[in-house]
Amino acid sequence: MIVILQSSASLMSVIGAPMLIIGGLGLIFGLILAIASKVFEVKLDPRVEQIIAALPGANCGACGKAGCAGYADAIVHEGADILACAPGGPGAAAIIARIMGKEAGAMDKKIAVIHCSSGGHNNTKWKYAYQGIDSCKAAVNIADGPNLCTWGCVGFNDCEKACVFDAIKVDEQGMRHIDPDKCTACGACATACPRKLIMLIPHDQHVHILCSSKAKNPLAKQLCGTEKPCIGCGLCGRKCPVQAITIENNLARIDYSKCIDCGLCATACPTKAIGDIKAGKRKKAEIVAEKCIGCTICAKICPTKAISGELKQLHTVNKDACIGCEQCVAKCPKKAIDLV
Amino acid sequence: MGYIGELFVMAMTAIFIQNFVLSRFLGLCPYLGVSKKLDSAFGMGMAVIFVMTLASAITFLIYKYLLIPNGLMYLQTIAFILTIAALVQFVEMVIQKNAPALYKSLGVYLPLITTNCAVLGVAILNTKAIRTDGITAYNFMDAVLNGFFSGVGFTLVLLAMAGIRERLEFVDMPKSMRGMPIGLILAGIMALAFYGFMGFKI
């Protein structure tokens, strides 16, 4: 200021030098960087950018890499599995396979399922009124959570907040619903849930055990807000035609590699803890007389022995025994079985 | 005191007594952000030593031969930031082209410290620093070495922090204390411990 006041006649001479020097510095550095960027240019593998373009760009981390760019780099340079992108699904895998010149292979689409029927405003039994941070993770830290069942959903929607694909919706009753069309099985909700209620399950399965309680019978029912807990009685396991259900710690679990989606367990469960989305909608098998060649494959595959018939004779389906599992439809070599 | 003695004092001061993180409280962002794992802390530390040494050299030259002759010392902050940012960018390009292995270990950290206050801090402190005799200002060699030692001090503290935090991962502590809260408490205790070095008389 003093300098300016003393020589107010030549303002330019006061600010001229600083402008020139700082501006000149910037200009020189800019030029050096511009030249350097040409001289030291590193050619990136074009496939990396193509793969980044093919990926969804959600940076969800389902592949185990830091983000979509990291995954693309790992595919090209480290030979990472091209099927690891759950959100991109088979579509992205096919494009990546084309870029990399590899076979895409089969990709199982999965969806997330919440293994608890409680956790809403009206169907949860509370221990105390929680008034803390609006988060399941925070709530479960205080005296094992505000809900009576220490295995069940606390209902503060950490899963919904974690979902980057907007696939989890909360209804007026405070219950969470997963949109099977939007869910990409990235697993973000499963990680966010402090009670570990969410599991990724093949999307063509419709029977789920909607409980995670490890409590025994009278207690389990007292704790559960919907009174539909799994009490570990094992009836479902005995009813299952393919032995896909095991009981561990008073809790039934379905082995989805064995499950044929028939829904018998859901009808057997005394506490209605097993949810069956297709209940009542399953069609029964019917053999088309003109097409059947009597190969007996369907009779052998049928889990309930509902199909009978001699070799090279027309086979018949016992409608009362048929559970609509559609196993025979898939196996019949002549496509002679219809669903009605 | 000979030049070796002078260097010893400079090193002790930069590393322990006037440690950039725990005594001057500069560069706290990487100190808390990149101290979760020992190997990434090491990478960050190496990058800071590298950039601090280079930045000390370049900014000293800019200050002495460009700013002082023109009486523009008051522009040092903006001139230094400009210089350091351009320098780091340039170095990043050179490393990426000529030393891909070094780029892989340092590359991700270089852009992070472009405008780090510890780097700017060492450049500005170099212009004000004087030797133990109380009169002589730092020459070029002093400035470069001071930059190097300051980086070493930063790395030492970063590594100590990362080592402690790695062990804390396995400690059974209340969930609300995990992560950043215990990290901040830890930083406070470490700063108190380093405060003890202030009593040194060299």
Coordinates of C-alpha atoms in Angstrom, one line a residue:
Chain A
M1 CA 0.0 0.0 0.0
I2 CA 2.8 2.4 1.0
V3 CA 4.5 1.8 -2.3
I4 CA 1.4 2.5 -4.3
L5 CA 0.7 5.8 -2.4
Q6 CA 4.2 7.0 -2.9
S7 CA 4.2 6.4 -6.6
S8 CA 0.6 6.6 -7.5
A9 CA 1.6 8.0 -10.9
S10 CA 2.7 4.6 -12.2
L11 CA 0.4 1.9 -10.9
M12 CA 1.5 -0.2 -13.8
S13 CA 5.1 -0.2 -12.5
V14 CA 3.9 -1.6 -9.2
I15 CA 1.7 -4.4 -10.3
G16 CA 3.5 -5.0 -13.6
A17 CA 6.4 -6.9 -12.2
P18 CA 4.4 -9.3 -10.0
M19 CA 1.9 -9.9 -12.9
L20 CA 4.8 -10.5 -15.3
I21 CA 6.6 -12.9 -13.0
I22 CA 3.8 -15.0 -11.7
G23 CA 2.1 -15.0 -15.1
G24 CA 5.4 -15.9 -16.7
L25 CA 5.9 -18.7 -14.2
G26 CA 2.5 -20.1 -15.0
L27 CA 3.0 -19.8 -18.7
I28 CA 6.4 -21.5 -18.6
F29 CA 5.2 -24.3 -16.3
G30 CA 2.1 -24.7 -18.5
L31 CA 4.3 -25.0 -21.6
I32 CA 6.6 -27.5 -19.9
L33 CA 3.7 -29.6 -18.8
A34 CA 2.1 -29.5 -22.3
I35 CA 5.4 -30.6 -23.9
A36 CA 6.0 -33.2 -21.2
S37 CA 2.6 -34.7 -21.7
K38 CA 3.5 -35.3 -25.4
V39 CA 7.1 -36.4 -24.7
F40 CA 6.3 -38.7 -21.8
E41 CA 3.0 -40.0 -23.1
V42 CA 2.2 -43.5 -22.0
K43 CA -0.1 -45.5 -24.2
L44 CA -2.8 -47.1 -22.2
D45 CA -4.2 -50.4 -23.3
P46 CA -7.3 -49.4 -25.3
R47 CA -9.1 -52.5 -24.0
V48 CA -9.1 -51.1 -20.5
E49 CA -11.1 -48.1 -21.6
Q50 CA -13.5 -50.2 -23.7
I51 CA -14.2 -52.4 -20.6
I52 CA -14.7 -49.4 -18.4
A53 CA -17.3 -48.2 -20.9
A54 CA -19.0 -51.6 -20.8
L55 CA -19.2 -51.8 -17.0
P56 CA -22.1 -50.1 -15.2
G57 CA -19.9 -47.5 -13.6
A58 CA -21.6 -47.8 -10.2
N59 CA -18.2 -48.5 -8.4
C60 CA -20.1 -50.8 -6.1
G61 CA -17.1 -53.1 -5.3
A62 CA -19.0 -56.4 -5.8
C63 CA -16.1 -57.7 -8.0
G64 CA -13.7 -57.2 -5.1
K65 CA -11.8 -54.4 -6.8
A66 CA -11.6 -50.8 -5.8
G67 CA -14.0 -49.7 -8.6
C68 CA -15.0 -50.3 -12.2
A69 CA -11.7 -48.8 -13.5
G70 CA -9.7 -51.1 -11.1
Y71 CA -11.7 -54.1 -12.2
A72 CA -11.1 -53.3 -15.9
D73 CA -7.4 -52.9 -15.3
A74 CA -7.4 -56.2 -13.4
I75 CA -9.2 -58.0 -16.3
V76 CA -6.7 -56.8 -18.9
H77 CA -3.4 -57.0 -16.8
E78 CA -4.0 -59.7 -14.2
G79 CA -6.5 -61.9 -16.0
A80 CA -9.3 -61.4 -13.5
D81 CA -12.5 -63.3 -13.8
I82 CA -14.7 -61.6 -16.4
L83 CA -17.9 -62.8 -14.7
A84 CA -17.3 -61.0 -11.4
C85 CA -19.4 -57.9 -12.2
A86 CA -22.8 -58.6 -10.6
P87 CA -24.5 -55.4 -11.6
G88 CA -23.4 -55.6 -15.2
G89 CA -24.7 -59.2 -15.4
P90 CA -24.4 -61.4 -18.4
G91 CA -24.8 -58.4 -20.7
A92 CA -21.6 -56.7 -19.5
A93 CA -19.8 -60.1 -19.3
A94 CA -20.6 -60.8 -23.0
I95 CA -19.2 -57.4 -24.1
I96 CA -16.1 -57.9 -22.0
A97 CA -15.7 -61.4 -23.4
R98 CA -15.8 -60.0 -26.9
I99 CA -13.2 -57.3 -26.0
M100 CA -10.9 -59.9 -24.4
G101 CA -11.6 -62.7 -26.9
K102 CA -12.7 -65.1 -24.2
E103 CA -15.8 -67.2 -23.7
A104 CA -18.3 -65.6 -21.4
G105 CA -19.6 -68.8 -19.8
A106 CA -22.8 -69.1 -17.9
M107 CA -23.5 -66.5 -15.2
D108 CA -26.0 -67.2 -12.4
K109 CA -28.1 -64.1 -11.8
K110 CA -28.8 -63.7 -8.1
I111 CA -31.0 -61.5 -6.0
A112 CA -30.8 -60.4 -2.4
V113 CA -33.4 -61.9 0.0
I114 CA -34.0 -60.6 3.5
H115 CA -34.3 -63.5 5.9
C116 CA -36.7 -62.0 8.4
S117 CA -40.4 -61.4 8.3
S118 CA -40.3 -58.8 11.1
G119 CA -38.8 -55.3 11.4
G120 CA -41.8 -53.1 10.4
H121 CA -43.7 -50.5 12.5
N122 CA -46.5 -52.9 13.5
N123 CA -44.9 -56.3 13.4
T124 CA -41.9 -55.9 15.7
K125 CA -41.8 -56.5 19.4
W126 CA -39.6 -53.8 21.1
K127 CA -37.5 -54.0 24.2
Y128 CA -37.2 -50.2 24.5
A129 CA -37.9 -47.1 22.5
Y130 CA -34.7 -46.3 20.6
Q131 CA -34.1 -42.7 20.0
G132 CA -30.5 -42.6 18.7
I133 CA -28.8 -42.3 15.3
D134 CA -31.1 -43.5 12.6
S135 CA -29.0 -46.5 11.6
C136 CA -29.2 -50.3 12.3
K137 CA -25.5 -50.4 13.0
A138 CA -25.9 -47.8 15.8
A139 CA -29.1 -49.3 17.2
V140 CA -27.8 -52.9 17.6
N141 CA -24.9 -51.6 19.7
I142 CA -27.2 -50.6 22.5
A143 CA -28.3 -53.5 24.7
D144 CA -28.3 -55.9 21.7
G145 CA -30.7 -53.7 19.8
P146 CA -34.1 -52.3 20.5
N147 CA -36.1 -55.3 19.1
L148 CA -36.7 -58.3 21.3
C149 CA -35.3 -60.8 18.8
T150 CA -31.6 -60.4 18.7
W151 CA -31.4 -62.2 15.3
G152 CA -34.2 -60.2 13.6
C153 CA -34.4 -57.0 11.6
V154 CA -34.1 -53.8 13.6
G155 CA -35.8 -51.8 10.9
F156 CA -33.7 -48.7 10.5
N157 CA -33.1 -49.5 6.8
D158 CA -29.3 -49.6 6.5
C159 CA -29.8 -52.0 3.6
E160 CA -32.0 -49.4 1.7
K161 CA -29.4 -46.7 2.3
A162 CA -26.6 -49.0 1.1
C163 CA -28.4 -49.9 -2.1
V164 CA -26.9 -47.8 -5.0
F165 CA -29.4 -49.3 -7.5
D166 CA -32.5 -48.1 -5.7
A167 CA -33.7 -51.7 -5.6
I168 CA -34.9 -51.7 -1.9
K169 CA -38.2 -49.9 -1.2
V170 CA -39.7 -49.3 2.3
D171 CA -43.5 -49.4 2.4
E172 CA -45.9 -47.6 4.8
Q173 CA -45.6 -50.4 7.4
G174 CA -41.9 -49.9 7.4
M175 CA -41.2 -53.2 5.7
R176 CA -38.4 -53.5 3.1
H177 CA -39.1 -55.0 -0.3
I178 CA -36.5 -55.9 -2.8
D179 CA -37.3 -55.2 -6.5
P180 CA -36.0 -58.3 -8.3
D181 CA -35.7 -56.3 -11.6
K182 CA -33.5 -53.7 -10.1
C183 CA -31.4 -55.9 -7.7
T184 CA -28.0 -56.7 -9.2
A185 CA -26.8 -58.9 -6.3
C186 CA -23.8 -56.6 -5.7
G187 CA -24.1 -57.5 -2.0
A188 CA -23.8 -54.0 -0.6
C189 CA -27.0 -54.5 1.5
A190 CA -25.7 -57.8 2.8
T191 CA -22.6 -56.1 4.0
A192 CA -24.5 -53.2 5.5
C193 CA -26.9 -55.4 7.5
P194 CA -25.5 -55.7 11.1
R195 CA -27.7 -58.8 11.7
K196 CA -26.5 -60.5 8.5
L197 CA -30.1 -61.1 7.4
I198 CA -29.5 -60.6 3.7
M199 CA -28.2 -63.4 1.5
L200 CA -27.8 -63.6 -2.3
I201 CA -29.9 -66.3 -3.8
P202 CA -30.4 -67.5 -7.4
H203 CA -33.1 -65.4 -9.0
D204 CA -35.2 -68.4 -10.2
Q205 CA -35.7 -69.7 -6.6
H206 CA -39.0 -68.6 -5.0
V207 CA -38.9 -70.4 -1.6
H208 CA -37.1 -68.7 1.2
I209 CA -36.9 -69.3 4.9
L210 CA -37.9 -65.8 6.2
C211 CA -36.3 -66.1 9.6
S212 CA -32.8 -66.1 11.1
S213 CA -33.7 -66.8 14.7
K214 CA -31.6 -69.4 16.5
A215 CA -33.9 -69.5 19.5
K216 CA -35.9 -72.6 20.5
N217 CA -39.6 -73.0 20.3
P218 CA -41.4 -71.1 23.0
L219 CA -38.8 -68.4 23.2
A220 CA -38.6 -67.9 19.4
K221 CA -42.4 -67.3 19.2
Q222 CA -42.3 -64.9 22.1
L223 CA -39.5 -62.8 20.5
C224 CA -40.9 -62.7 17.0
G225 CA -43.1 -59.8 16.1
T226 CA -44.9 -61.7 13.3
E227 CA -45.0 -64.9 15.3
K228 CA -43.7 -66.7 12.3
P229 CA -40.2 -67.8 13.5
C230 CA -38.3 -70.9 12.4
I231 CA -38.3 -73.1 15.5
G232 CA -36.0 -75.7 14.0
C233 CA -38.6 -78.5 14.2
G234 CA -37.3 -80.1 11.0
L235 CA -40.7 -80.8 9.4
C236 CA -39.6 -79.0 6.3
G237 CA -36.4 -81.1 6.0
R238 CA -38.4 -84.4 6.3
K239 CA -40.9 -83.2 3.7
C240 CA -38.3 -82.0 1.2
P241 CA -38.1 -84.5 -1.7
V242 CA -34.5 -83.7 -2.5
Q243 CA -33.1 -83.3 1.1
A244 CA -32.1 -79.7 0.4
I245 CA -33.0 -78.4 4.0
T246 CA -30.7 -78.8 6.9
I247 CA -31.3 -77.7 10.5
E248 CA -28.5 -76.0 12.3
N249 CA -28.8 -74.2 15.7
N250 CA -32.6 -74.4 15.6
L251 CA -32.7 -72.8 12.2
A252 CA -33.5 -74.3 8.9
R253 CA -31.5 -73.4 5.8
I254 CA -32.1 -74.3 2.2
D255 CA -29.2 -75.6 0.1
Y256 CA -30.0 -73.8 -3.2
S257 CA -27.8 -76.1 -5.2
K258 CA -30.2 -78.9 -4.4
C259 CA -33.6 -77.0 -4.1
I260 CA -36.0 -77.7 -6.9
D261 CA -38.3 -74.8 -6.0
C262 CA -41.3 -77.1 -5.4
G263 CA -42.6 -75.3 -2.3
L264 CA -43.5 -78.4 -0.3
C265 CA -41.6 -77.2 2.7
A266 CA -43.6 -74.0 2.8
T267 CA -46.8 -76.0 3.1
A268 CA -45.3 -78.2 5.8
C269 CA -44.0 -75.4 8.1
P270 CA -46.2 -75.2 11.2
T271 CA -45.1 -71.6 12.0
K272 CA -45.4 -70.3 8.4
A273 CA -41.8 -69.2 8.5
I274 CA -41.1 -70.3 4.9
G275 CA -42.1 -67.8 2.3
D276 CA -43.1 -69.2 -1.1
I277 CA -43.7 -66.5 -3.7
K278 CA -45.1 -69.0 -6.2
A279 CA -47.5 -70.6 -3.7
G280 CA -50.8 -71.5 -5.4
K281 CA -49.5 -70.4 -8.8
R282 CA -47.7 -73.7 -9.6
K283 CA -49.0 -75.6 -12.6
K284 CA -49.3 -79.3 -12.7
A285 CA -47.6 -81.5 -15.3
E286 CA -49.6 -83.2 -18.0
I287 CA -48.2 -85.6 -20.6
V288 CA -49.2 -85.1 -24.2
A289 CA -50.2 -88.6 -25.4
E290 CA -49.0 -88.2 -29.0
K291 CA -45.5 -87.1 -28.1
C292 CA -44.7 -89.5 -25.2
I293 CA -42.4 -92.4 -26.2
G294 CA -42.4 -94.1 -22.9
C295 CA -38.7 -93.5 -22.1
T296 CA -39.4 -93.5 -18.3
I297 CA -37.0 -90.5 -17.7
C298 CA -39.8 -88.4 -16.2
A299 CA -40.9 -91.2 -13.8
K300 CA -37.3 -91.5 -12.6
I301 CA -36.8 -87.8 -12.1
C302 CA -40.1 -87.1 -10.3
P303 CA -39.3 -86.4 -6.6
T304 CA -42.8 -87.4 -5.5
K305 CA -43.2 -90.5 -7.8
A306 CA -46.3 -88.9 -9.3
I307 CA -45.6 -90.3 -12.8
S308 CA -46.2 -93.9 -13.6
G309 CA -46.0 -96.0 -16.7
E310 CA -44.3 -99.0 -18.2
L311 CA -41.3 -98.8 -20.6
K312 CA -42.4 -97.8 -24.1
Q313 CA -46.0 -97.2 -22.9
L314 CA -47.8 -93.9 -22.4
H315 CA -47.0 -92.4 -19.0
T316 CA -49.6 -90.7 -16.7
V317 CA -49.3 -88.1 -14.1
N318 CA -51.1 -88.5 -10.8
K319 CA -52.4 -84.9 -10.4
D320 CA -52.8 -85.2 -6.6
A321 CA -49.2 -86.2 -6.1
C322 CA -47.7 -83.7 -8.6
I323 CA -46.2 -80.7 -6.8
G324 CA -45.5 -78.7 -9.9
C325 CA -41.7 -78.6 -9.5
E326 CA -41.3 -78.8 -13.3
Q327 CA -38.4 -81.2 -13.1
C328 CA -39.9 -83.5 -15.6
V329 CA -40.6 -80.7 -18.1
A330 CA -37.0 -79.8 -18.3
K331 CA -35.8 -83.4 -18.6
C332 CA -38.3 -84.8 -21.2
P333 CA -36.4 -85.5 -24.4
K334 CA -39.5 -85.1 -26.6
K335 CA -41.0 -82.0 -24.9
A336 CA -44.1 -84.1 -24.3
I337 CA -45.0 -82.6 -20.9
D338 CA -47.2 -79.5 -20.7
L339 CA -48.1 -77.4 -17.6
V340 CA -51.7 -76.8 -17.0
Chain B
M1 CA 30.3 -26.2 15.1
G2 CA 31.3 -27.8 11.8
Y3 CA 28.9 -28.4 8.9
I4 CA 28.4 -32.0 10.0
G5 CA 27.2 -30.7 13.4
E6 CA 25.0 -28.3 11.7
L7 CA 23.5 -31.1 9.6
F8 CA 22.9 -33.2 12.8
V9 CA 21.1 -30.3 14.4
M10 CA 19.0 -29.8 11.3
A11 CA 18.1 -33.5 11.1
M12 CA 17.2 -33.8 14.8
T13 CA 15.1 -30.7 14.6
A14 CA 13.2 -31.7 11.4
I15 CA 12.7 -35.3 12.4
F16 CA 12.0 -35.1 16.2
I17 CA 11.9 -31.6 17.8
Q18 CA 9.9 -29.7 15.1
N19 CA 8.3 -32.8 13.6
F20 CA 6.0 -31.6 10.8
V21 CA 3.0 -33.7 11.9
L22 CA 3.2 -33.8 15.7
S23 CA 4.8 -30.5 16.5
R24 CA 3.9 -28.2 13.6
F25 CA 0.6 -29.9 12.8
L26 CA 1.1 -29.8 9.1
G27 CA 0.1 -32.7 6.8
L28 CA -2.5 -34.1 9.2
C29 CA -4.7 -35.2 6.3
P30 CA -2.5 -38.0 5.0
Y31 CA -1.4 -38.7 8.6
L32 CA -4.9 -39.7 9.5
G33 CA -6.1 -40.8 6.0
V34 CA -3.2 -43.0 4.8
S35 CA -2.2 -44.6 8.1
K36 CA -4.5 -47.6 8.1
K37 CA -2.0 -50.0 6.5
L38 CA 1.7 -50.1 6.9
D39 CA 2.6 -50.6 3.2
S40 CA 0.4 -47.8 1.9
A41 CA 1.8 -45.6 4.7
F42 CA 5.3 -46.5 3.5
G43 CA 4.4 -45.6 -0.1
M44 CA 3.0 -42.3 1.0
G45 CA 6.0 -41.5 3.2
M46 CA 8.4 -42.2 0.3
A47 CA 6.4 -40.0 -2.0
V48 CA 6.4 -37.2 0.6
I49 CA 10.2 -37.4 1.1
F50 CA 10.6 -37.3 -2.7
V51 CA 8.3 -34.4 -3.3
M52 CA 9.6 -32.4 -0.2
T53 CA 13.2 -32.7 -1.3
L54 CA 12.5 -31.7 -4.9
A55 CA 10.1 -28.9 -3.9
S56 CA 12.6 -27.5 -1.4
A57 CA 15.2 -27.3 -4.2
I58 CA 13.0 -25.7 -6.8
T59 CA 11.2 -23.2 -4.5
F60 CA 14.5 -22.1 -3.0
L61 CA 15.8 -21.3 -6.4
I62 CA 12.6 -19.5 -7.4
Y63 CA 12.6 -17.5 -4.1
K64 CA 16.3 -16.5 -4.3
Y65 CA 16.7 -15.7 -7.9
L66 CA 13.2 -14.6 -8.9
L67 CA 11.3 -13.3 -6.0
I68 CA 14.0 -11.6 -3.8
P69 CA 15.6 -9.6 -6.7
N70 CA 12.2 -8.2 -7.6
G71 CA 11.1 -7.6 -4.0
L72 CA 8.1 -9.9 -4.4
M73 CA 8.6 -12.0 -1.2
Y74 CA 4.9 -11.4 -0.4
L75 CA 4.0 -13.5 -3.4
Q76 CA 5.8 -16.6 -2.1
T77 CA 2.7 -18.6 -1.2
I78 CA 1.1 -18.4 -4.6
A79 CA 4.4 -18.8 -6.4
F80 CA 5.3 -21.9 -4.4
I81 CA 1.9 -23.5 -4.8
L82 CA 2.2 -23.0 -8.6
T83 CA 5.7 -24.3 -8.7
I84 CA 5.0 -27.4 -6.5
A85 CA 1.9 -28.3 -8.4
A86 CA 3.6 -28.1 -11.8
L87 CA 6.6 -29.9 -10.5
V88 CA 4.6 -32.8 -9.1
Q89 CA 2.7 -33.1 -12.3
F90 CA 5.9 -33.1 -14.3
V91 CA 7.6 -35.7 -12.1
E92 CA 4.6 -37.9 -12.2
M93 CA 4.7 -37.9 -16.0
V94 CA 8.4 -38.6 -16.0
I95 CA 8.1 -41.5 -13.6
Q96 CA 5.2 -43.0 -15.4
K97 CA 7.2 -43.1 -18.6
N98 CA 10.6 -44.1 -17.3
A99 CA 10.0 -46.1 -14.1
P100 CA 6.7 -47.9 -14.2
A101 CA 7.6 -49.9 -11.1
L102 CA 8.2 -46.8 -9.1
Y103 CA 5.1 -45.2 -10.6
K104 CA 3.0 -48.2 -9.3
S105 CA 4.2 -47.8 -5.8
L106 CA 4.3 -43.9 -5.7
G107 CA 1.9 -43.0 -8.5
V108 CA -1.3 -43.0 -6.5
Y109 CA 0.1 -40.9 -3.7
L110 CA 1.8 -38.2 -5.9
P111 CA -1.3 -36.3 -6.9
L112 CA -2.5 -36.5 -3.3
I113 CA 0.4 -34.4 -2.0
T114 CA 0.5 -31.9 -4.9
T115 CA -0.9 -29.1 -2.6
N116 CA -0.2 -30.8 0.7
C117 CA 0.4 -28.1 3.4
A118 CA 3.4 -30.0 4.7
V119 CA 5.2 -29.6 1.3
L120 CA 4.2 -25.9 1.1
G121 CA 5.2 -25.6 4.7
V122 CA 8.7 -26.8 4.2
A123 CA 9.2 -24.5 1.2
I124 CA 8.1 -21.5 3.2
L125 CA 10.0 -22.4 6.4
N126 CA 13.2 -22.8 4.3
T127 CA 13.0 -19.2 3.3
K128 CA 12.8 -18.1 6.9
A129 CA 15.2 -20.7 8.5
I130 CA 18.5 -19.7 9.9
R131 CA 21.5 -21.8 11.0
T132 CA 22.4 -22.4 14.7
D133 CA 24.7 -19.3 14.7
G134 CA 21.6 -17.2 14.5
I135 CA 22.6 -15.1 11.5
T136 CA 23.3 -17.2 8.4
A137 CA 20.3 -17.9 6.2
Y138 CA 19.9 -21.4 4.7
N139 CA 21.8 -21.9 1.4
F140 CA 20.6 -24.2 -1.4
M141 CA 22.1 -27.4 0.1
D142 CA 20.6 -26.6 3.6
A143 CA 17.2 -26.1 2.1
V144 CA 17.3 -29.4 0.1
L145 CA 18.6 -31.4 3.1
N146 CA 16.0 -29.7 5.4
G147 CA 13.3 -30.8 2.9
F148 CA 14.6 -34.3 2.9
F149 CA 14.8 -34.6 6.7
S150 CA 11.4 -33.1 7.1
G151 CA 10.1 -35.8 4.8
V152 CA 11.9 -38.5 6.9
G153 CA 10.3 -37.1 10.0
F154 CA 6.9 -37.2 8.4
T155 CA 7.4 -40.8 7.2
L156 CA 8.6 -41.9 10.6
V157 CA 5.5 -40.6 12.3
L158 CA 3.2 -42.0 9.6
L159 CA 4.8 -45.4 9.9
A160 CA 4.5 -45.4 13.7
M161 CA 0.9 -44.4 13.4
A162 CA 0.2 -47.1 10.8
G163 CA 2.0 -49.8 12.9
I164 CA -0.1 -49.0 15.9
R165 CA -3.3 -48.8 14.0
E166 CA -2.7 -52.2 12.3
R167 CA -2.4 -53.7 15.8
L168 CA -5.4 -51.9 17.0
E169 CA -7.5 -53.7 14.4
F170 CA -7.4 -56.8 16.5
V171 CA -8.1 -55.1 19.8
D172 CA -11.5 -55.7 21.3
M173 CA -12.7 -52.1 21.8
P174 CA -16.2 -50.6 21.8
K175 CA -17.5 -50.3 18.3
S176 CA -18.1 -46.6 18.6
M177 CA -14.4 -46.1 19.2
R178 CA -13.2 -48.0 16.2
G179 CA -11.6 -46.3 13.3
M180 CA -11.3 -42.5 13.3
P181 CA -12.1 -41.8 17.1
I182 CA -9.3 -44.1 18.3
G183 CA -7.0 -42.7 15.5
L184 CA -7.5 -39.1 16.8
I185 CA -6.9 -40.1 20.4
L186 CA -3.8 -42.0 19.2
A187 CA -2.6 -38.8 17.3
G188 CA -3.0 -36.8 20.5
I189 CA -1.0 -39.2 22.6
M190 CA 1.8 -39.4 20.0
A191 CA 1.9 -35.6 19.8
L192 CA 2.3 -35.5 23.6
A193 CA 5.1 -38.0 23.4
F194 CA 6.9 -36.0 20.8
Y195 CA 6.4 -32.9 22.9
G196 CA 9.1 -34.5 25.2
F197 CA 11.7 -33.9 22.4
M198 CA 11.2 -30.1 22.9
G199 CA 13.4 -30.3 26.0
F200 CA 16.4 -31.4 23.9
K201 CA 19.2 -28.9 23.8
I202 CA 21.5 -29.4 20.9

